[in-house]
């Protein structure tokens, strides 16, 4: 165990941050998976609503600096690209 006060405080702070960051990341990934499952189910309304929440969670993770902003932009871009491809296909079948 660390001896001086500042080292002990840093250990405690970093552990708190690690737990908070892992929760934010986990929630973000869960919401991304919900979008992908909705794409498999082919339910347009569910896809649009889950995409909106997933993008919000990705942006929130980036604003809290849990993930890098470029990483967030890439995730949003890829997810949106998949959803748009599905929606274009759904419109073509109508």
PDB file of C-alpha atoms in Angstrom:
ATOM      1  CA  UNK A   1       0.000   0.000   0.000  1.00  0.00           C
ATOM      2  CA  UNK A   2       1.134   3.542  -0.678  1.00  0.00           C
ATOM      3  CA  UNK A   3       2.605   5.536   2.187  1.00  0.00           C
ATOM      4  CA  UNK A   4       1.901   9.203   1.553  1.00  0.00           C
ATOM      5  CA  UNK A   5      -1.516  10.858   1.506  1.00  0.00           C
ATOM      6  CA  UNK A   6      -1.417  12.078  -2.081  1.00  0.00           C
ATOM      7  CA  UNK A   7      -0.573   8.617  -3.423  1.00  0.00           C
ATOM      8  CA  UNK A   8      -3.430   7.060  -1.454  1.00  0.00           C
ATOM      9  CA  UNK A   9      -5.812   9.747  -2.722  1.00  0.00           C
ATOM     10  CA  UNK A  10      -4.719   9.182  -6.333  1.00  0.00           C
ATOM     11  CA  UNK A  11      -5.346   5.433  -6.017  1.00  0.00           C
ATOM     12  CA  UNK A  12      -8.842   6.057  -4.655  1.00  0.00           C
ATOM     13  CA  UNK A  13      -9.619   8.636  -7.358  1.00  0.00           C
ATOM     14  CA  UNK A  14      -8.378   6.468 -10.196  1.00  0.00           C
ATOM     15  CA  UNK A  15     -10.437   3.512  -8.945  1.00  0.00           C
ATOM     16  CA  UNK A  16     -13.585   5.699  -8.837  1.00  0.00           C
ATOM     17  CA  UNK A  17     -12.888   6.952 -12.349  1.00  0.00           C
ATOM     18  CA  UNK A  18     -12.213   3.435 -13.640  1.00  0.00           C
ATOM     19  CA  UNK A  19     -15.583   2.234 -12.331  1.00  0.00           C
ATOM     20  CA  UNK A  20     -17.416   5.259 -13.718  1.00  0.00           C
ATOM     21  CA  UNK A  21     -15.711   4.942 -17.112  1.00  0.00           C
ATOM     22  CA  UNK A  22     -16.442   1.228 -17.372  1.00  0.00           C
ATOM     23  CA  UNK A  23     -20.118   1.898 -16.635  1.00  0.00           C
ATOM     24  CA  UNK A  24     -20.297   4.584 -19.332  1.00  0.00           C
ATOM     25  CA  UNK A  25     -18.538   2.328 -21.866  1.00  0.00           C
ATOM     26  CA  UNK A  26     -20.716  -0.657 -21.023  1.00  0.00           C
ATOM     27  CA  UNK A  27     -23.924   1.355 -21.384  1.00  0.00           C
ATOM     28  CA  UNK A  28     -22.709   2.750 -24.700  1.00  0.00           C
ATOM     29  CA  UNK A  29     -21.872  -0.710 -26.054  1.00  0.00           C
ATOM     30  CA  UNK A  30     -25.218  -2.115 -24.878  1.00  0.00           C
ATOM     31  CA  UNK A  31     -27.080   0.601 -26.774  1.00  0.00           C
ATOM     32  CA  UNK A  32     -25.030  -0.081 -29.910  1.00  0.00           C
ATOM     33  CA  UNK A  33     -25.948  -3.772 -29.649  1.00  0.00           C
ATOM     34  CA  UNK A  34     -29.625  -2.822 -29.346  1.00  0.00           C
ATOM     35  CA  UNK A  35     -29.399  -0.989 -32.682  1.00  0.00           C
ATOM     36  CA  UNK A  36     -27.762  -3.999 -34.326  1.00  0.00           C
ATOM     37  CA  UNK A  37     -30.447  -6.332 -32.936  1.00  0.00           C
ATOM     38  CA  UNK A  38     -33.161  -3.973 -34.169  1.00  0.00           C
ATOM     39  CA  UNK A  39     -31.559  -4.106 -37.624  1.00  0.00           C
ATOM     40  CA  UNK A  40     -31.806  -7.900 -37.542  1.00  0.00           C
ATOM     41  CA  UNK A  41     -35.474  -7.688 -36.509  1.00  0.00           C
ATOM     42  CA  UNK A  42     -36.110  -5.186 -39.346  1.00  0.00           C
ATOM     43  CA  UNK A  43     -38.395  -2.947 -37.280  1.00  0.00           C
ATOM     44  CA  UNK A  44     -37.989   0.569 -38.668  1.00  0.00           C
ATOM     45  CA  UNK A  45     -39.464   2.511 -35.725  1.00  0.00           C
ATOM     46  CA  UNK A  46     -37.369   0.621 -33.190  1.00  0.00           C
ATOM     47  CA  UNK A  47     -34.245   1.096 -35.307  1.00  0.00           C
ATOM     48  CA  UNK A  48     -34.697   4.861 -35.478  1.00  0.00           C
ATOM     49  CA  UNK A  49     -35.353   5.250 -31.758  1.00  0.00           C
ATOM     50  CA  UNK A  50     -32.484   2.976 -30.689  1.00  0.00           C
ATOM     51  CA  UNK A  51     -30.107   4.727 -33.081  1.00  0.00           C
ATOM     52  CA  UNK A  52     -31.003   8.065 -31.526  1.00  0.00           C
ATOM     53  CA  UNK A  53     -30.301   6.813 -27.984  1.00  0.00           C
ATOM     54  CA  UNK A  54     -27.109   5.009 -29.046  1.00  0.00           C
ATOM     55  CA  UNK A  55     -25.732   8.160 -30.677  1.00  0.00           C
ATOM     56  CA  UNK A  56     -26.575  10.128 -27.536  1.00  0.00           C
ATOM     57  CA  UNK A  57     -24.683   7.633 -25.362  1.00  0.00           C
ATOM     58  CA  UNK A  58     -21.692   7.636 -27.726  1.00  0.00           C
ATOM     59  CA  UNK A  59     -21.578  11.445 -27.677  1.00  0.00           C
ATOM     60  CA  UNK A  60     -21.908  11.455 -23.900  1.00  0.00           C
ATOM     61  CA  UNK A  61     -18.972   9.042 -23.560  1.00  0.00           C
ATOM     62  CA  UNK A  62     -16.887  11.294 -25.803  1.00  0.00           C
ATOM     63  CA  UNK A  63     -17.833  14.440 -23.889  1.00  0.00           C
ATOM     64  CA  UNK A  64     -16.797  12.753 -20.631  1.00  0.00           C
ATOM     65  CA  UNK A  65     -13.548  11.741 -22.366  1.00  0.00           C
ATOM     66  CA  UNK A  66     -14.148   8.060 -21.759  1.00  0.00           C
ATOM     67  CA  UNK A  67     -13.526   7.509 -25.473  1.00  0.00           C
ATOM     68  CA  UNK A  68     -11.724   9.786 -27.917  1.00  0.00           C
ATOM     69  CA  UNK A  69     -13.885  12.123 -29.996  1.00  0.00           C
ATOM     70  CA  UNK A  70     -12.599  10.574 -33.244  1.00  0.00           C
ATOM     71  CA  UNK A  71     -13.524   7.133 -31.924  1.00  0.00           C
ATOM     72  CA  UNK A  72     -17.005   8.452 -31.143  1.00  0.00           C
ATOM     73  CA  UNK A  73     -17.343  10.011 -34.593  1.00  0.00           C
ATOM     74  CA  UNK A  74     -16.262   6.754 -36.235  1.00  0.00           C
ATOM     75  CA  UNK A  75     -18.747   4.688 -34.210  1.00  0.00           C
ATOM     76  CA  UNK A  76     -21.618   7.078 -34.996  1.00  0.00           C
ATOM     77  CA  UNK A  77     -20.670   7.159 -38.670  1.00  0.00           C
ATOM     78  CA  UNK A  78     -20.544   3.383 -39.045  1.00  0.00           C
ATOM     79  CA  UNK A  79     -23.771   2.849 -37.143  1.00  0.00           C
ATOM     80  CA  UNK A  80     -25.624   5.536 -39.104  1.00  0.00           C
ATOM     81  CA  UNK A  81     -24.266   4.144 -42.355  1.00  0.00           C
ATOM     82  CA  UNK A  82     -25.695   0.704 -41.544  1.00  0.00           C
ATOM     83  CA  UNK A  83     -29.077   2.116 -40.552  1.00  0.00           C
ATOM     84  CA  UNK A  84     -29.291   4.299 -43.662  1.00  0.00           C
ATOM     85  CA  UNK A  85     -28.422   1.329 -45.889  1.00  0.00           C
ATOM     86  CA  UNK A  86     -31.241  -0.649 -44.268  1.00  0.00           C
ATOM     87  CA  UNK A  87     -33.709   2.230 -44.605  1.00  0.00           C
ATOM     88  CA  UNK A  88     -32.827   2.712 -48.279  1.00  0.00           C
ATOM     89  CA  UNK A  89     -33.397  -1.003 -48.848  1.00  0.00           C
ATOM     90  CA  UNK A  90     -36.716  -0.863 -47.007  1.00  0.00           C
ATOM     91  CA  UNK A  91     -37.868   2.080 -49.144  1.00  0.00           C
ATOM     92  CA  UNK A  92     -36.843   0.308 -52.347  1.00  0.00           C
ATOM     93  CA  UNK A  93     -39.020  -2.676 -51.421  1.00  0.00           C
ATOM     94  CA  UNK A  94     -42.124  -0.506 -50.968  1.00  0.00           C
TER      95      UNK A  94
END
